[in-house]
CSV table of C-alpha atoms in Angstrom, one decimal:
chain,number,residue,atom,x,y,z
A,30,UNK,CA,66.9,141.4,65.0
A,31,UNK,CA,69.1,138.3,65.4
A,32,UNK,CA,67.2,135.1,66.1
A,33,UNK,CA,68.1,133.3,69.3
A,34,UNK,CA,69.3,130.2,67.4
A,35,UNK,CA,72.2,132.3,66.2
A,36,UNK,CA,73.8,132.1,69.7
A,37,UNK,CA,73.8,128.3,69.3
A,38,UNK,CA,76.0,128.5,66.3
A,39,UNK,CA,78.3,131.5,66.8
A,40,UNK,CA,80.9,131.5,69.6
A,41,UNK,CA,81.7,135.1,68.8
A,42,UNK,CA,78.1,136.1,69.5
A,43,UNK,CA,78.2,134.2,72.7
A,44,UNK,CA,81.4,135.8,73.9
A,45,UNK,CA,79.9,139.2,73.3
A,46,UNK,CA,77.1,138.8,75.9
A,47,UNK,CA,78.8,136.6,78.5
A,48,UNK,CA,79.0,139.5,81.0
A,49,UNK,CA,75.2,139.7,81.3
A,50,UNK,CA,74.9,137.0,83.9
A,51,UNK,CA,72.1,139.0,85.6
A,52,UNK,CA,69.8,137.7,82.9
A,53,UNK,CA,69.8,134.3,84.5
A,54,UNK,CA,68.0,135.6,87.6
A,55,UNK,CA,65.7,137.7,85.5
A,56,UNK,CA,64.4,134.6,83.7
A,57,UNK,CA,64.5,132.2,86.7
A,58,UNK,CA,66.1,132.3,90.2
A,59,UNK,CA,69.5,130.5,90.1
A,60,UNK,CA,70.3,128.8,93.4
A,61,UNK,CA,74.0,128.9,94.3
A,62,UNK,CA,76.1,126.7,96.6
A,63,UNK,CA,77.1,128.1,100.1
A,64,UNK,CA,80.2,129.7,98.6
A,65,UNK,CA,77.9,132.1,96.7
A,66,UNK,CA,79.8,131.5,93.5
A,67,UNK,CA,79.2,128.0,92.0
A,68,UNK,CA,76.5,125.4,91.1
A,69,UNK,CA,76.9,121.7,90.5
A,70,UNK,CA,75.9,119.8,87.3
A,71,UNK,CA,72.7,118.7,89.0
A,72,UNK,CA,71.8,122.3,89.9
A,73,UNK,CA,72.4,123.4,86.3
A,74,UNK,CA,70.2,120.6,85.0
A,75,UNK,CA,67.5,121.6,87.5
A,76,UNK,CA,67.7,125.3,86.5
A,77,UNK,CA,67.3,124.4,82.8
A,78,UNK,CA,64.7,121.7,83.5
A,79,UNK,CA,66.7,119.0,81.6
A,80,UNK,CA,68.2,115.7,82.6
A,81,UNK,CA,71.7,115.3,83.9
A,82,UNK,CA,72.9,113.5,80.8
A,83,UNK,CA,71.9,116.5,78.6
A,84,UNK,CA,74.3,118.8,80.6
A,85,UNK,CA,77.1,116.2,80.7
A,86,UNK,CA,76.8,115.7,77.0
A,87,UNK,CA,77.0,119.4,76.4
A,88,UNK,CA,80.1,119.7,78.6
A,89,UNK,CA,81.7,116.9,76.6
A,90,UNK,CA,81.1,118.7,73.3
A,91,UNK,CA,82.1,122.2,74.5
A,92,UNK,CA,84.4,121.6,77.4
A,93,UNK,CA,87.2,124.0,76.3
A,94,UNK,CA,84.7,126.9,75.8
A,95,UNK,CA,83.1,126.2,79.2
A,96,UNK,CA,86.4,126.0,81.0
A,97,UNK,CA,87.3,129.4,79.6
A,98,UNK,CA,84.1,130.8,81.3
A,99,UNK,CA,84.5,129.2,84.8
A,100,UNK,CA,83.7,125.5,84.5
A,101,UNK,CA,86.0,123.3,86.5
A,102,UNK,CA,86.3,119.7,87.8
A,103,UNK,CA,87.5,119.2,91.4
A,104,UNK,CA,89.6,116.2,92.5
A,105,UNK,CA,91.8,115.2,95.4
A,106,UNK,CA,92.3,117.6,98.4
A,107,UNK,CA,90.5,120.4,96.6
A,108,UNK,CA,87.4,118.1,96.3
A,109,UNK,CA,87.6,117.0,99.9
A,110,UNK,CA,87.7,120.6,101.1
A,111,UNK,CA,84.7,121.5,98.9
A,112,UNK,CA,82.7,118.5,100.2
A,113,UNK,CA,83.2,119.6,103.7
A,114,UNK,CA,81.9,123.1,102.8
A,115,UNK,CA,78.8,122.0,100.9
A,116,UNK,CA,77.9,118.9,102.9
A,117,UNK,CA,77.8,116.8,99.7
A,118,UNK,CA,78.1,113.1,100.7
A,119,UNK,CA,79.1,111.8,97.3
A,120,UNK,CA,81.9,109.3,97.0
A,121,UNK,CA,82.8,110.3,93.4
A,122,UNK,CA,86.4,111.0,92.7
A,123,UNK,CA,85.6,114.3,90.9
A,124,UNK,CA,83.0,117.0,91.1
A,125,UNK,CA,82.1,119.5,88.3
A,126,UNK,CA,81.4,123.1,89.2
A,127,UNK,CA,79.9,125.9,87.1
A,128,UNK,CA,80.4,129.6,87.7
A,129,UNK,CA,77.5,132.0,86.8
A,130,UNK,CA,79.3,132.8,83.6
A,131,UNK,CA,79.6,129.2,82.7
A,132,UNK,CA,75.9,128.7,83.4
A,133,UNK,CA,75.1,131.5,81.0
A,134,UNK,CA,77.4,129.8,78.5
A,135,UNK,CA,75.3,126.6,78.9
A,136,UNK,CA,72.1,128.6,78.2
A,137,UNK,CA,73.6,129.7,74.8
A,138,UNK,CA,74.5,126.1,73.9
A,139,UNK,CA,71.6,124.0,75.2
A,140,UNK,CA,69.0,123.4,72.5
A,141,UNK,CA,66.3,121.4,74.1
A,142,UNK,CA,65.4,123.6,77.1
A,143,UNK,CA,62.7,126.2,77.2
A,144,UNK,CA,64.5,128.0,80.0
A,145,UNK,CA,67.7,128.2,78.0
A,146,UNK,CA,65.7,129.6,75.0
A,147,UNK,CA,64.1,132.3,77.2
A,148,UNK,CA,67.6,133.3,78.4
A,149,UNK,CA,68.8,133.6,74.8
A,150,UNK,CA,65.8,135.7,73.8
A,151,UNK,CA,66.2,137.9,76.8
A,152,UNK,CA,69.9,138.4,76.0
A,153,UNK,CA,69.2,139.4,72.4
A,154,UNK,CA,66.3,141.7,73.3
A,155,UNK,CA,68.6,143.6,75.7
A,156,UNK,CA,71.3,143.9,73.1
A,157,UNK,CA,68.8,145.0,70.5
A,158,UNK,CA,67.4,147.7,72.7
A,159,UNK,CA,70.8,148.9,73.7
A,160,UNK,CA,71.9,149.3,70.1
A,161,UNK,CA,68.7,150.8,68.6
A,162,UNK,CA,67.7,153.3,71.3
A,163,UNK,CA,67.9,156.8,69.8
A,164,UNK,CA,70.2,159.1,71.7
A,165,UNK,CA,71.2,162.7,71.0
A,166,UNK,CA,74.8,162.2,71.9
A,167,UNK,CA,75.7,165.9,72.2
A,168,UNK,CA,72.9,166.7,74.6
A,169,UNK,CA,73.4,163.4,76.5
A,170,UNK,CA,77.1,164.1,77.0
A,171,UNK,CA,76.5,167.7,78.1
A,172,UNK,CA,73.8,166.6,80.6
A,173,UNK,CA,75.7,163.7,82.0
A,174,UNK,CA,78.8,165.8,82.3
A,175,UNK,CA,77.0,168.5,84.2
A,176,UNK,CA,75.2,166.0,86.4
A,177,UNK,CA,78.5,164.3,87.0
A,178,UNK,CA,80.2,167.5,88.1
A,179,UNK,CA,77.3,168.4,90.4
A,180,UNK,CA,77.3,164.9,92.0
A,181,UNK,CA,81.0,165.0,92.6
A,182,UNK,CA,80.8,168.5,94.1
A,183,UNK,CA,78.0,167.5,96.4
A,184,UNK,CA,79.8,164.3,97.4
A,185,UNK,CA,82.9,166.4,98.2
A,186,UNK,CA,81.0,168.8,100.4
A,187,UNK,CA,79.2,166.0,102.3
A,188,UNK,CA,82.4,164.1,102.8
A,189,UNK,CA,84.8,167.0,103.6
A,190,UNK,CA,82.5,169.4,105.4
A,191,UNK,CA,79.1,168.1,106.6
A,192,UNK,CA,80.2,164.7,108.0
A,193,UNK,CA,83.2,166.1,109.9
A,194,UNK,CA,80.8,168.8,111.3
A,195,UNK,CA,78.5,166.0,112.6
A,196,UNK,CA,81.5,164.2,114.1
A,197,UNK,CA,82.6,167.2,116.0
A,198,UNK,CA,79.0,167.9,117.3
A,199,UNK,CA,78.6,164.2,118.4
A,200,UNK,CA,81.8,164.4,120.4
A,201,UNK,CA,80.7,167.5,122.3
A,202,UNK,CA,77.0,166.7,122.7
A,203,UNK,CA,75.5,164.3,125.2
A,204,UNK,CA,71.9,165.3,125.2
A,205,UNK,CA,71.4,165.1,121.4
A,206,UNK,CA,74.0,162.4,120.5
A,207,UNK,CA,71.4,159.9,119.3
A,208,UNK,CA,69.7,162.3,117.0
A,209,UNK,CA,73.0,163.6,115.6
A,210,UNK,CA,74.2,160.1,114.9
A,211,UNK,CA,71.0,159.3,113.0
A,212,UNK,CA,71.3,162.5,111.0
A,213,UNK,CA,75.0,161.8,110.2
A,214,UNK,CA,74.0,158.2,109.1
A,215,UNK,CA,71.4,159.8,106.7
A,216,UNK,CA,74.0,162.1,105.2
A,217,UNK,CA,76.5,159.3,104.7
A,218,UNK,CA,73.8,157.2,103.0
A,219,UNK,CA,73.2,160.0,100.6
A,220,UNK,CA,77.0,160.3,100.0
A,221,UNK,CA,77.3,156.6,99.2
A,222,UNK,CA,74.3,156.7,96.8
A,223,UNK,CA,75.8,159.7,95.0
A,224,UNK,CA,79.1,157.8,94.7
A,225,UNK,CA,77.4,154.7,93.3
A,226,UNK,CA,75.4,156.9,90.9
A,227,UNK,CA,78.6,158.5,89.8
A,228,UNK,CA,80.2,155.1,89.2
A,229,UNK,CA,77.2,153.9,87.2
A,230,UNK,CA,77.3,157.0,85.0
A,231,UNK,CA,81.0,156.4,84.2
A,232,UNK,CA,80.1,152.8,83.2
A,233,UNK,CA,77.3,154.1,80.9
A,234,UNK,CA,79.7,156.5,79.3
A,235,UNK,CA,82.3,153.8,78.8
A,236,UNK,CA,84.8,155.9,80.8
A,237,UNK,CA,87.7,153.8,82.2
A,238,UNK,CA,90.0,154.7,85.1
A,239,UNK,CA,93.6,155.4,83.9
A,240,UNK,CA,95.0,153.4,86.7
A,241,UNK,CA,95.9,149.8,86.1
A,242,UNK,CA,93.1,147.4,87.0
A,243,UNK,CA,93.5,144.3,89.1
A,244,UNK,CA,90.7,141.9,90.0
A,245,UNK,CA,89.2,142.7,93.4
A,246,UNK,CA,89.6,139.2,94.8
A,247,UNK,CA,93.0,138.7,93.2
A,248,UNK,CA,94.2,141.9,94.9
A,249,UNK,CA,93.0,140.6,98.3
A,250,UNK,CA,94.5,137.2,97.8
A,251,UNK,CA,97.8,138.9,97.4
A,252,UNK,CA,97.5,140.7,100.7
A,253,UNK,CA,99.0,139.5,104.0
A,254,UNK,CA,96.7,139.2,107.0
A,255,UNK,CA,97.4,142.6,108.4
A,256,UNK,CA,96.9,144.4,105.1
A,257,UNK,CA,93.7,142.6,104.6
A,258,UNK,CA,92.4,143.7,108.1
A,259,UNK,CA,93.2,147.4,107.2
A,260,UNK,CA,91.4,146.9,103.8
A,261,UNK,CA,88.3,145.8,105.7
A,262,UNK,CA,88.6,148.7,108.1
A,263,UNK,CA,88.7,151.0,105.1
A,264,UNK,CA,85.5,149.5,103.7
A,265,UNK,CA,83.8,150.0,107.1
A,266,UNK,CA,84.8,153.7,107.2
A,267,UNK,CA,83.6,154.1,103.7
A,268,UNK,CA,80.2,152.8,104.7
A,269,UNK,CA,79.9,155.3,107.6
A,270,UNK,CA,81.3,153.3,110.6
A,271,UNK,CA,83.2,155.4,113.2
A,272,UNK,CA,85.9,154.7,115.8
A,273,UNK,CA,87.1,151.9,113.6
A,274,UNK,CA,90.2,150.3,115.2
A,275,UNK,CA,92.4,147.5,113.9
A,276,UNK,CA,93.4,145.4,116.9
A,277,UNK,CA,97.1,144.7,117.7
A,278,UNK,CA,97.2,140.9,117.3
A,279,UNK,CA,98.1,139.4,120.7
A,280,UNK,CA,95.5,140.4,123.3
A,281,UNK,CA,92.9,141.3,120.8
A,282,UNK,CA,90.4,139.1,122.7
A,283,UNK,CA,89.2,137.2,119.7
A,284,UNK,CA,88.5,140.0,117.2
A,285,UNK,CA,90.4,141.9,114.6
A,286,UNK,CA,88.5,145.1,114.2
A,287,UNK,CA,86.1,147.1,116.5
A,288,UNK,CA,84.1,150.2,116.0
A,289,UNK,CA,80.6,151.7,115.8
A,290,UNK,CA,78.1,151.5,112.9
A,291,UNK,CA,76.8,154.8,111.4
A,292,UNK,CA,73.8,154.6,113.8
A,293,UNK,CA,76.0,153.9,116.9
A,294,UNK,CA,75.7,150.1,117.3
A,295,UNK,CA,78.8,148.3,118.7
A,296,UNK,CA,80.6,146.5,115.9
A,297,UNK,CA,83.3,143.8,115.9
A,298,UNK,CA,84.9,142.0,113.0
A,299,UNK,CA,86.9,138.8,112.5
A,300,UNK,CA,89.0,138.7,109.3
A,301,UNK,CA,90.4,135.6,107.7
A,302,UNK,CA,92.5,135.8,104.5
A,303,UNK,CA,92.5,132.1,103.6
A,304,UNK,CA,93.1,130.4,100.2
A,305,UNK,CA,89.8,130.0,98.2
A,306,UNK,CA,89.9,126.2,98.5
A,307,UNK,CA,90.0,126.3,102.3
A,308,UNK,CA,87.0,127.0,104.4
A,309,UNK,CA,85.8,128.5,107.8
A,310,UNK,CA,84.8,125.7,110.0
A,311,UNK,CA,82.5,125.2,113.0
A,312,UNK,CA,85.2,125.7,115.7
A,313,UNK,CA,86.3,129.0,114.0
A,314,UNK,CA,82.7,130.3,114.1
A,315,UNK,CA,82.1,129.1,117.7
A,316,UNK,CA,85.3,130.9,118.9
A,317,UNK,CA,84.2,134.1,117.3
A,318,UNK,CA,80.7,133.9,118.7
A,319,UNK,CA,82.1,133.7,122.2
A,320,UNK,CA,84.4,136.7,121.6
A,321,UNK,CA,81.8,138.8,119.8
A,322,UNK,CA,78.8,138.2,122.0
A,323,UNK,CA,80.3,137.4,125.4
A,324,UNK,CA,83.5,139.3,125.7
A,325,UNK,CA,82.6,142.4,123.5
A,326,UNK,CA,78.7,142.3,123.8
A,327,UNK,CA,78.6,143.4,120.1
A,328,UNK,CA,75.4,144.4,118.4
A,329,UNK,CA,76.8,143.8,115.0
A,330,UNK,CA,79.4,141.0,114.4
A,331,UNK,CA,80.9,140.3,111.0
A,332,UNK,CA,83.0,137.3,110.0
A,333,UNK,CA,84.8,138.3,106.8
A,334,UNK,CA,86.7,135.7,104.9
A,335,UNK,CA,88.3,135.2,101.4
A,336,UNK,CA,87.1,131.6,101.4
A,337,UNK,CA,83.8,129.7,101.8
A,338,UNK,CA,82.2,128.6,105.1
A,339,UNK,CA,81.2,125.1,106.0
A,340,UNK,CA,77.4,124.4,106.3
A,341,UNK,CA,77.8,123.9,110.0
A,342,UNK,CA,79.6,127.2,110.4
A,343,UNK,CA,76.8,128.9,108.5
A,344,UNK,CA,74.2,127.3,110.7
A,345,UNK,CA,75.9,128.5,113.9
A,346,UNK,CA,76.2,132.0,112.4
A,347,UNK,CA,72.5,132.1,111.6
A,348,UNK,CA,71.5,130.9,115.0
A,349,UNK,CA,73.7,133.4,116.9
A,350,UNK,CA,73.3,136.5,114.8
A,351,UNK,CA,76.7,136.6,113.1
A,352,UNK,CA,76.8,138.2,109.7
A,353,UNK,CA,78.8,136.0,107.3
A,354,UNK,CA,80.7,137.8,104.5
A,355,UNK,CA,81.9,135.0,102.2
A,356,UNK,CA,84.1,135.4,99.2
A,357,UNK,CA,81.3,136.3,96.8
A,358,UNK,CA,79.7,138.9,99.1
A,359,UNK,CA,83.2,140.3,100.0
A,360,UNK,CA,83.8,140.9,96.3
A,361,UNK,CA,80.6,142.9,95.9
A,362,UNK,CA,81.3,144.8,99.1
A,363,UNK,CA,84.8,145.8,98.0
A,364,UNK,CA,83.4,146.9,94.6
A,365,UNK,CA,81.1,149.4,96.3
A,366,UNK,CA,77.9,147.6,97.3
A,367,UNK,CA,77.3,148.3,101.0
A,368,UNK,CA,76.4,145.5,103.5
A,369,UNK,CA,72.8,145.5,104.5
A,370,UNK,CA,73.6,145.1,108.2
A,371,UNK,CA,75.6,148.4,108.2
A,372,UNK,CA,72.7,150.4,106.7
């Protein structure tokens, strides 16, 4: 088995395991900034339990490699916007940010940190187990293939037959509506779990979709506002919401989408497709709170945005029961991970 020090010396080895950013949280919880995507130099130093200068020196020596994996330095208007988001009161002319991938990159370069060493050991242990675990490929392929076909058939039946049957029953039943809605929600949860299981199997098999792939967030950044709203409506329907309606713009009374959750709660959504360097501010959130809670008496209210939220906007959301779907969470939701509030 390769010694963890090999990662310190070989960039090719480092590049081969940079997708395993989940290892960071397995070794030690990594706190993120409110955008759900980045950490500062001070936060990196705190995670690895080293001084600031150790991280700065490492960046100086390996800047090109780190930039390839998500390290960036903000200046000018982009920095001012980020300070408004994070509440950082620094007067510095630039601010360094690390993505999770860049933090993992640091772990494979930082010599004098026990936390970094543990991350490297964990990475190599996982790689070793993955490569040496004995598998009867012929039996595995046949079993996975059969399970896959069964899962797809069950998912098809649930989605095309059972759920529509519940929809029809709910429309015509008053006395048992609540029980039927609960049963339908249970069926839809099973359908989603099967779909997620099917996706995981495909990843394990190394099967790739023949369609051209585009980054989830890059695709949303390319949408106009109306298309983005319909994309969010599609995600809601995927996760079991019903009566999902995209409002018509003028006269929408402060919301973009309305509907019912799978268990029958009133749902409203505000959608903002902003550039990633902008942010949702306190006035934006206050306006939506009034529309969602006063005008529409919503039980579930989502503020979905392709950009970060300011700390004040996040505080208002927490105090008033608004669910914030920031850029990082939106990417996970679009990739198939359901929102907890919709479960």
